[in-house]
PDB file of C-alpha atoms in Angstrom:
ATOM      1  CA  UNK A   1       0.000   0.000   0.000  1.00  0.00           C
ATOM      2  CA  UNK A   2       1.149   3.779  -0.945  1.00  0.00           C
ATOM      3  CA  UNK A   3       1.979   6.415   1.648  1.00  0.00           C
ATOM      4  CA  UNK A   4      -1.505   7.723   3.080  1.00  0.00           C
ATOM      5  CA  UNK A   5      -2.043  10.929   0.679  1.00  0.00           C
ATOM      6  CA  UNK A   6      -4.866  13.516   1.074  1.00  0.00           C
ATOM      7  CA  UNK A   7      -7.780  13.578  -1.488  1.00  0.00           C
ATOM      8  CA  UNK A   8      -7.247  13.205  -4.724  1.00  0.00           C
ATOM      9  CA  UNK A   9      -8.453  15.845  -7.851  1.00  0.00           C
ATOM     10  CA  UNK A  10     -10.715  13.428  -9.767  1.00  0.00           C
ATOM     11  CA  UNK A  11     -11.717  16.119 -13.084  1.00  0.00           C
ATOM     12  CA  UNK A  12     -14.084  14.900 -15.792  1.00  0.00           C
ATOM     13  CA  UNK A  13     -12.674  16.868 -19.341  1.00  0.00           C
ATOM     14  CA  UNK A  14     -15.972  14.680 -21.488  1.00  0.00           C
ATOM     15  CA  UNK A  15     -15.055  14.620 -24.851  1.00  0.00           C
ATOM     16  CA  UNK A  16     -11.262  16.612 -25.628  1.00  0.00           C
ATOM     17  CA  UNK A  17      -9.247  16.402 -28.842  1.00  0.00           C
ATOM     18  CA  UNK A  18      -6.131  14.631 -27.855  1.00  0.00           C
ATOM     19  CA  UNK A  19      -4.018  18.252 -28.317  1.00  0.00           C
ATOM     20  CA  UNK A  20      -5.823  19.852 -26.345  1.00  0.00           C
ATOM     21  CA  UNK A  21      -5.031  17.023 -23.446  1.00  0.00           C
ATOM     22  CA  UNK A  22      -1.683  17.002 -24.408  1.00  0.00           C
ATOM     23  CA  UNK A  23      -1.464  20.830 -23.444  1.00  0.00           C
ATOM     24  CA  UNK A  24      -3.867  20.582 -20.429  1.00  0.00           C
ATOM     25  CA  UNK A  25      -1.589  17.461 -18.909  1.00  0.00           C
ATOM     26  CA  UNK A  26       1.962  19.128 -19.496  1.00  0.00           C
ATOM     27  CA  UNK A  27       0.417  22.145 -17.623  1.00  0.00           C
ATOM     28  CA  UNK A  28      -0.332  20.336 -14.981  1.00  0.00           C
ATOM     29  CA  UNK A  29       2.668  18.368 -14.686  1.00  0.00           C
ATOM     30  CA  UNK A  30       4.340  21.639 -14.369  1.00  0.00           C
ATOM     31  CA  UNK A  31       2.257  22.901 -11.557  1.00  0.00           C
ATOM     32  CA  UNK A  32       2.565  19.866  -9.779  1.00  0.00           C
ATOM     33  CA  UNK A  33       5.993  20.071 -10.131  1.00  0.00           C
ATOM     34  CA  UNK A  34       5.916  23.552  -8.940  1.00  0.00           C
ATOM     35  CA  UNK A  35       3.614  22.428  -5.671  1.00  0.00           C
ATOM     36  CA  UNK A  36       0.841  24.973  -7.251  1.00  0.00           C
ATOM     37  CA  UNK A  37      -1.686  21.878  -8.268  1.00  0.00           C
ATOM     38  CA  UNK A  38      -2.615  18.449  -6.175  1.00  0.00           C
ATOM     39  CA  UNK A  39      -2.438  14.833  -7.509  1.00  0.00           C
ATOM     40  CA  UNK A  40      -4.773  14.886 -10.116  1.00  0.00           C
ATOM     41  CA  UNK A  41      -6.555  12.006 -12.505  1.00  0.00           C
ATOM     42  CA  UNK A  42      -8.422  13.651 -15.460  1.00  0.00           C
ATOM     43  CA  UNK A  43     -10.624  11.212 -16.875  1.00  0.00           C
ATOM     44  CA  UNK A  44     -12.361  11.838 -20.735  1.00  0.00           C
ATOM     45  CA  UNK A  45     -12.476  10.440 -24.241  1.00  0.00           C
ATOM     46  CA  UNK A  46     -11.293  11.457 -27.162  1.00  0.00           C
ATOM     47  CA  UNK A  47     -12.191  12.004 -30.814  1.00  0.00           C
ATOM     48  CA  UNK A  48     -10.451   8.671 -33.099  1.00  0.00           C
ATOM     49  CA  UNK A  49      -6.986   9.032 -32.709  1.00  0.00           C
ATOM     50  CA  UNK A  50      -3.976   7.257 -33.087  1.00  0.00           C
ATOM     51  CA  UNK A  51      -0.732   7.662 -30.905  1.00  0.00           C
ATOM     52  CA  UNK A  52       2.833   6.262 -31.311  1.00  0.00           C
ATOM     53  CA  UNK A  53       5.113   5.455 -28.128  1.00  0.00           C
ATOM     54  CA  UNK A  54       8.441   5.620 -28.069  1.00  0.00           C
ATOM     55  CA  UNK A  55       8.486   1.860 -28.862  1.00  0.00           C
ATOM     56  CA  UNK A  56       6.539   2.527 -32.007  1.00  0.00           C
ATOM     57  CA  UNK A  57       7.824   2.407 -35.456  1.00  0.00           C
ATOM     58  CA  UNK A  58       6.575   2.507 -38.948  1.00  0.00           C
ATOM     59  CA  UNK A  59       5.526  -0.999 -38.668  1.00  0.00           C
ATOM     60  CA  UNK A  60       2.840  -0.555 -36.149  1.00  0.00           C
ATOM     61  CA  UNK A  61       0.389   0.535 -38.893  1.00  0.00           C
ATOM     62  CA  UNK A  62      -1.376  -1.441 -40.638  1.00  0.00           C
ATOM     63  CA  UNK A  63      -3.156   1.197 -42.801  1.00  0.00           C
ATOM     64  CA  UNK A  64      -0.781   3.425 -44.253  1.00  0.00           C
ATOM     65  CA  UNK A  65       0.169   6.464 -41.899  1.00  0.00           C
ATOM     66  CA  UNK A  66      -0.700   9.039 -44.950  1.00  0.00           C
ATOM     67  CA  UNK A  67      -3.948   7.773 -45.244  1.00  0.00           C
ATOM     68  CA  UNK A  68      -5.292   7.941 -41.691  1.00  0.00           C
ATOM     69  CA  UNK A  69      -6.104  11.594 -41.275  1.00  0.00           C
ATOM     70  CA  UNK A  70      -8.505  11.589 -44.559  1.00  0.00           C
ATOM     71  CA  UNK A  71      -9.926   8.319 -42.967  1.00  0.00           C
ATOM     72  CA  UNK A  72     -10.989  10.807 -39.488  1.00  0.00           C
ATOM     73  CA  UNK A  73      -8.150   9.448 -37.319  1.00  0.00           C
ATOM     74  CA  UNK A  74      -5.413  12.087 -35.396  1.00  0.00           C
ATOM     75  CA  UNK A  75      -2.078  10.714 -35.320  1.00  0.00           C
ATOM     76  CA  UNK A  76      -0.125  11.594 -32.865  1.00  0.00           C
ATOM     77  CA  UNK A  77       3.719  10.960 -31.855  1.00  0.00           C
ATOM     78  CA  UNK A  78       3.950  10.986 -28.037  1.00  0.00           C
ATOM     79  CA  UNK A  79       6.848  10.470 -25.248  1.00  0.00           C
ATOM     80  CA  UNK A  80       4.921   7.842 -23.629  1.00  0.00           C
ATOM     81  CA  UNK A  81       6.120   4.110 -23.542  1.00  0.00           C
ATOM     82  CA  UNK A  82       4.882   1.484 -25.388  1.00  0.00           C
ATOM     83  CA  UNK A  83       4.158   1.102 -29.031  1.00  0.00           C
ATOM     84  CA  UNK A  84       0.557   1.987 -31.286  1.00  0.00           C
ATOM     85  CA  UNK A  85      -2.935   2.338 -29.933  1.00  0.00           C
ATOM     86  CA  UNK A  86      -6.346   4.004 -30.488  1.00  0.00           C
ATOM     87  CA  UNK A  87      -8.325   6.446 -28.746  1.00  0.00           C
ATOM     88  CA  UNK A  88     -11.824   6.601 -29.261  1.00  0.00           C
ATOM     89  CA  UNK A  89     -15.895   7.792 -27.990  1.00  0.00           C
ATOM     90  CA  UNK A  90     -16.558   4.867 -25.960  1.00  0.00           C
ATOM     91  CA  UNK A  91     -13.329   4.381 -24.358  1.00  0.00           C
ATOM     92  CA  UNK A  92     -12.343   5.821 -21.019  1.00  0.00           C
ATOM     93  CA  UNK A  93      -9.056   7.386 -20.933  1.00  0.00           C
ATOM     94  CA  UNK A  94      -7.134   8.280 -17.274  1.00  0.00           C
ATOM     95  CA  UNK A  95      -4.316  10.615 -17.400  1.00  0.00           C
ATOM     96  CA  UNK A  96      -2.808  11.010 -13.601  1.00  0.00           C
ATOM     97  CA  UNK A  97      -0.477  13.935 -12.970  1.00  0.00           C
ATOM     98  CA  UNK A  98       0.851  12.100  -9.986  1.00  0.00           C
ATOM     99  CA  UNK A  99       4.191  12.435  -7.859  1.00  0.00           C
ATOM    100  CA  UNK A 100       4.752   8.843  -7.441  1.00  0.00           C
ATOM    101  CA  UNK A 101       8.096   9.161  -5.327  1.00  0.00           C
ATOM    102  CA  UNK A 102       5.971  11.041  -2.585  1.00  0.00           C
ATOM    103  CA  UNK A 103       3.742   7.791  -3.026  1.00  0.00           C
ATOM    104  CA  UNK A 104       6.703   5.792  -1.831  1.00  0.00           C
ATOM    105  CA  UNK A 105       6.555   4.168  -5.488  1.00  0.00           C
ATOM    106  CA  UNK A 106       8.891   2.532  -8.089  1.00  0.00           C
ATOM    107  CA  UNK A 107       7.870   3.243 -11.598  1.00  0.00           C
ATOM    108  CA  UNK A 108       6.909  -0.380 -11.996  1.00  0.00           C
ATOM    109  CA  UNK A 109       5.024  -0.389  -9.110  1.00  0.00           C
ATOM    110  CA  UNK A 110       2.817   2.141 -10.574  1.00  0.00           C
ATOM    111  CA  UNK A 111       2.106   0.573 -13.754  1.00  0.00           C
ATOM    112  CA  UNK A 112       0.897  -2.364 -11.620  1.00  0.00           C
ATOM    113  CA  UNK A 113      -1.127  -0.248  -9.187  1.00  0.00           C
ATOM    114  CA  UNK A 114      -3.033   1.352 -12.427  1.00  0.00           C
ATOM    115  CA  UNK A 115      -3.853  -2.206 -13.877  1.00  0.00           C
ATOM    116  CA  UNK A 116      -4.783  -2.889 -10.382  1.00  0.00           C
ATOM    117  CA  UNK A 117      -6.997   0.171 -10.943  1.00  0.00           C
ATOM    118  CA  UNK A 118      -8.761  -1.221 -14.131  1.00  0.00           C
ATOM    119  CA  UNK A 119      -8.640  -4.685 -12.435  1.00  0.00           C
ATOM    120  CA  UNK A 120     -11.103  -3.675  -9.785  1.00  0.00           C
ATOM    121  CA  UNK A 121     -13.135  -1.409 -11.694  1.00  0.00           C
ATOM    122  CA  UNK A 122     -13.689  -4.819 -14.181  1.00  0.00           C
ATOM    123  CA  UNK A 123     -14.845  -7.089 -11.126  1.00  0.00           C
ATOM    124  CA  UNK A 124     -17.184  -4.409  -9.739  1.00  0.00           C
ATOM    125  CA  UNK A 125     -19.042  -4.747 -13.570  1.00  0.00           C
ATOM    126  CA  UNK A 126     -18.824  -8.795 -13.003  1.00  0.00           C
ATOM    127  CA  UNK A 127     -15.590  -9.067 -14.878  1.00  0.00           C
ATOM    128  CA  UNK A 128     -12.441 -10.989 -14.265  1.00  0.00           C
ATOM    129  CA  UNK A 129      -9.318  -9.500 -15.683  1.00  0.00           C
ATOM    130  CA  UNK A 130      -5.858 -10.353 -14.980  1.00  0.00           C
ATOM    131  CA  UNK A 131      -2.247  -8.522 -15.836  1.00  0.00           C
ATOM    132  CA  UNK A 132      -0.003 -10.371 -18.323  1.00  0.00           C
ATOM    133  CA  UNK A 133       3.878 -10.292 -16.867  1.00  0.00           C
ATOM    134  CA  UNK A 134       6.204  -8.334 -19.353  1.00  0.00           C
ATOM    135  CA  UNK A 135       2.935  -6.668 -21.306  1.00  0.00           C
ATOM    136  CA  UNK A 136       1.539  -3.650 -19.787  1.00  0.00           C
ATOM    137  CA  UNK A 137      -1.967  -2.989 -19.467  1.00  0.00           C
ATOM    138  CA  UNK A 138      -5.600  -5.618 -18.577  1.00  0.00           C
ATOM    139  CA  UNK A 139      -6.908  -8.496 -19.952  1.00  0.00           C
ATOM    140  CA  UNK A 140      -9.960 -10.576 -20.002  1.00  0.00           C
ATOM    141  CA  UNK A 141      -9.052 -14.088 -21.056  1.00  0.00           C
ATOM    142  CA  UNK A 142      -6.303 -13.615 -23.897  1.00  0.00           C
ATOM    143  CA  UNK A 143      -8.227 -10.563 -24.783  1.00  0.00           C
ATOM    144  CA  UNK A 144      -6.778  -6.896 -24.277  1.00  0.00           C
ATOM    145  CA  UNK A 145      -9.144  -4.493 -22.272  1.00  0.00           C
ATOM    146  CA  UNK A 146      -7.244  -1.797 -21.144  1.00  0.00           C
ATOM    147  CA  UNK A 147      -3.884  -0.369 -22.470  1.00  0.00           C
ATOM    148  CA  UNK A 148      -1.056   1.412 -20.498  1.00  0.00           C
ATOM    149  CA  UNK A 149       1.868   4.238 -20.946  1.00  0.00           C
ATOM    150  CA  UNK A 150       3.150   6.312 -18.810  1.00  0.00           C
ATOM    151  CA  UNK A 151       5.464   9.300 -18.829  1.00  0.00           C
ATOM    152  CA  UNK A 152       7.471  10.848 -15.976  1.00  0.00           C
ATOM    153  CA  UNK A 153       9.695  14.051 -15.522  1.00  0.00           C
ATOM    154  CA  UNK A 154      10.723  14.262 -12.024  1.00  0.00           C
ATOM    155  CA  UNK A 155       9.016  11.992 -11.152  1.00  0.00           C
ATOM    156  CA  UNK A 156       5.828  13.133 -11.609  1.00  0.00           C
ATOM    157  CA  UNK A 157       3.437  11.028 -14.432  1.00  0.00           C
ATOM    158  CA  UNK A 158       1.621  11.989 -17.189  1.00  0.00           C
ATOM    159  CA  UNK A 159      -0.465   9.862 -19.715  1.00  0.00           C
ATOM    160  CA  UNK A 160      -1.679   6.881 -17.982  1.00  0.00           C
ATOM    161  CA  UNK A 161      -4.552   4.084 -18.974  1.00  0.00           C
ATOM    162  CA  UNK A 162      -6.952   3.218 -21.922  1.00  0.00           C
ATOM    163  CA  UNK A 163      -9.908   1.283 -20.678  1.00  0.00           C
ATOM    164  CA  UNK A 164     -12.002  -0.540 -23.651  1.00  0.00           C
ATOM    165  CA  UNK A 165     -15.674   0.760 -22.515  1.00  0.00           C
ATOM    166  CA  UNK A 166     -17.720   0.480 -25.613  1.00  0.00           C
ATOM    167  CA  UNK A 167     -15.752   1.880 -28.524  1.00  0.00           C
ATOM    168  CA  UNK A 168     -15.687   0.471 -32.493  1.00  0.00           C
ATOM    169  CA  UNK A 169     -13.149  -2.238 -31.989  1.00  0.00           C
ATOM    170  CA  UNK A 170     -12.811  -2.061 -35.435  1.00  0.00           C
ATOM    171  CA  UNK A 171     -10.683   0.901 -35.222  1.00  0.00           C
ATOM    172  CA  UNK A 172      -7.686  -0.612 -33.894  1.00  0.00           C
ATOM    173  CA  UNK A 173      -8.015  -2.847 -37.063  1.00  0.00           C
ATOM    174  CA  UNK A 174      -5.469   0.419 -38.387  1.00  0.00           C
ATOM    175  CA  UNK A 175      -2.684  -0.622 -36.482  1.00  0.00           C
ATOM    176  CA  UNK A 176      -0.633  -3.232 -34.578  1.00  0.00           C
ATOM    177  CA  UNK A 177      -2.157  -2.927 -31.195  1.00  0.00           C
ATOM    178  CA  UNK A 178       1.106  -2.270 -28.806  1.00  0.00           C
ATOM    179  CA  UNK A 179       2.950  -3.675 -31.056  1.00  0.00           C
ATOM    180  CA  UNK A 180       1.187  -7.389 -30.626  1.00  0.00           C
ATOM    181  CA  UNK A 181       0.475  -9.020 -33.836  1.00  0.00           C
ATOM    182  CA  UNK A 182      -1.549 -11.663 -31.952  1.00  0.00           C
ATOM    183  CA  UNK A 183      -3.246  -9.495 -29.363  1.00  0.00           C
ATOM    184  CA  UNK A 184      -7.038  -9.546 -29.648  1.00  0.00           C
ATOM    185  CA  UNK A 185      -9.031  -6.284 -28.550  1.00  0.00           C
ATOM    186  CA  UNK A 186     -11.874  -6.896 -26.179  1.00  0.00           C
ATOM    187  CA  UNK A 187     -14.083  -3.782 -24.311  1.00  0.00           C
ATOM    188  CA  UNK A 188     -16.862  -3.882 -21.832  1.00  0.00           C
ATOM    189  CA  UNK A 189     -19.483  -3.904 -24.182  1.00  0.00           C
ATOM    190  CA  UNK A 190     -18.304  -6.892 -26.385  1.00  0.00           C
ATOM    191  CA  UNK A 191     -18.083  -8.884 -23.022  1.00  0.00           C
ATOM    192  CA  UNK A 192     -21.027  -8.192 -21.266  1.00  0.00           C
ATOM    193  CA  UNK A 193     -23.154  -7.926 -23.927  1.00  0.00           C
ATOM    194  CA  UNK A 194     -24.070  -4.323 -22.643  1.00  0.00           C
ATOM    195  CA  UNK A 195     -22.122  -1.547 -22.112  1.00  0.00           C
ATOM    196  CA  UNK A 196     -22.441   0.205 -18.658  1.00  0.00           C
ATOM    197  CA  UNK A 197     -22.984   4.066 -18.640  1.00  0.00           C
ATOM    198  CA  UNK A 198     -19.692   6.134 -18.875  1.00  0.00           C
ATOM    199  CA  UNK A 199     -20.488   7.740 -15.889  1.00  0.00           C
ATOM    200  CA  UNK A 200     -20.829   4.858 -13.867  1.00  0.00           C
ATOM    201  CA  UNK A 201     -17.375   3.456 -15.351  1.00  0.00           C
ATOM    202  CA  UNK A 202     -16.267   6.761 -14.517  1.00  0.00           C
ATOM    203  CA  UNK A 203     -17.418   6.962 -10.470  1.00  0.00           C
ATOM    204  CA  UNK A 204     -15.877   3.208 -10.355  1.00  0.00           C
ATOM    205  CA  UNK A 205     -12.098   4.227 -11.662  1.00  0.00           C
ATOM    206  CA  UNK A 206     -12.062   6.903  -9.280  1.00  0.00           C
ATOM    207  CA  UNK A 207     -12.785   4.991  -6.653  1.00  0.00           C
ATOM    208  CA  UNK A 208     -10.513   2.155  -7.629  1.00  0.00           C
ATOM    209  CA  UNK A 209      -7.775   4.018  -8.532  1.00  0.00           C
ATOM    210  CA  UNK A 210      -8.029   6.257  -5.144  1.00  0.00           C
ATOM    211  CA  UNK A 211      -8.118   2.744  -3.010  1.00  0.00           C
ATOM    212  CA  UNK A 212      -5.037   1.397  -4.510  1.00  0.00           C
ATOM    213  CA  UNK A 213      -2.856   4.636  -4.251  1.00  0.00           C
ATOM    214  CA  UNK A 214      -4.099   5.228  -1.017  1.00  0.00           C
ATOM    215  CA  UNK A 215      -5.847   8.624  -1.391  1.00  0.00           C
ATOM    216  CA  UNK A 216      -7.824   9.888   1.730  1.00  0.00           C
ATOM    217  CA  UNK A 217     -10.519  10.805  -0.569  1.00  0.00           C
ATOM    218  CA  UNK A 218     -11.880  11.937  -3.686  1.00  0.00           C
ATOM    219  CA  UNK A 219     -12.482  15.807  -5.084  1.00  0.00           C
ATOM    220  CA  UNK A 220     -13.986  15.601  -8.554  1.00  0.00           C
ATOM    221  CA  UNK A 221     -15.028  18.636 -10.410  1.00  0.00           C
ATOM    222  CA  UNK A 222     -15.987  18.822 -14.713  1.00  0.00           C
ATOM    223  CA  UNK A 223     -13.537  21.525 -16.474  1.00  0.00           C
ATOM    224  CA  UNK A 224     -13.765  23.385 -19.995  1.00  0.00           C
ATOM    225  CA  UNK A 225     -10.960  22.954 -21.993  1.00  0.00           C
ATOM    226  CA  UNK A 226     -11.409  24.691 -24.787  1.00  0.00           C
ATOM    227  CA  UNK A 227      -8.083  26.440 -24.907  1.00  0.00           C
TER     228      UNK A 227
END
């Protein structure tokens, strides 16, 4: 268990192009590294959208790079690890601006306690998911759920989780999934047989992910970010 923290800032962006989140999380990072902001874990979606890791590589596409943008896809090179994936409506997205070494945390230690996050929020909806040693992120059977790549400077984080709620799975058909030719992609939805409200996916990540970091409680709050 983490150092007992104070309450974390929960904040609920809805629906942000991914550079505009970009922006929003390196501002925070910098306040946090500054002492002027809190832990925070901004939750929202995206618009489709394709980012590259620092693992990723040409190869990682499937359909041509070029092509993407007149298909409605973003593509963005980013600093976090890990190879290709999507971002999409219907897929939750966690970015914590966290100082992890005031958490009393390695680096790998926090990539476990976030799939321990999505872990718990799964078995609350009547899932069972399960890590996979040596591949970041949640699965359900040999089926990925929920992705994973993380960024620090200081260590303080930025980036964070993908959790498969109900978005097109057919979407990651455009690329190598993190960089697994054989990885199947699985959400909520395609599971169940019913997707659960956002909101209610929402209220059970913040309360997951404030359990296993060890948070004294929760502040959420809904921003603008129209910047």
């Amino acid at each position: 268990m983490p150092r007992q923290q104070g309450p974390l800032r929960v904040v609920d962006l809805g629906l942000v192009p991914y550079g505009e989140a970009l922006a929003l999380q390196r501002e925070t990072r910098e306040a946090r590294l500054a002492g002027r902001a809190p832990d925070t874990l901004f939750l929202l979606e995206h618009p489709p959208t394709i980012t590259l890791g620092r693992r990723g590589g040409p190869s990682d596409f499937i359909t041509p790079r070029d092509a993407l943008p007149g298909m409605g896809f973003e593509v963005y090179d980013t600093d976090r690890g890990g190879e290709a994936t999507y971002h999409g409506p219907g897929q939750l997205v966690g970015y914590p601006i966290v100082a992890i070494r005031e958490l009393g945390l390695s680096v790998p230690r926090f990539v476990e306690l976030l799939e321990q996050t999505l872990i718990a929020c799964l078995a609350g909806l009547h899932l069972r998911a399960q890590r996979r040693e040596g591949s970041p992120g949640v699965w359900v059977g040999g089926r990925k759920i929920g992705a994973i790549g993380v960024h620090l400077k200081r260590w303080v984080s930025m980036h964070g989780f993908a959790l498969n709620v109900c978005p097109d799975l057919k979407h990651f058909e455009a690329i190598v999934p993190c960089g697994m030719e054989d990885a199947e992609v699985t959400s909520i939805g395609a599971e169940l047989g019913r997707s659960p409200a956002m909101d209610e996916v929402k209220e059970r990540i913040s309360t997951s992910f404030r359990r296993a970091f060890g948070y004294g409680g929760v502040e959420t709050e809904a921003a603008m970010t129209s910047r």
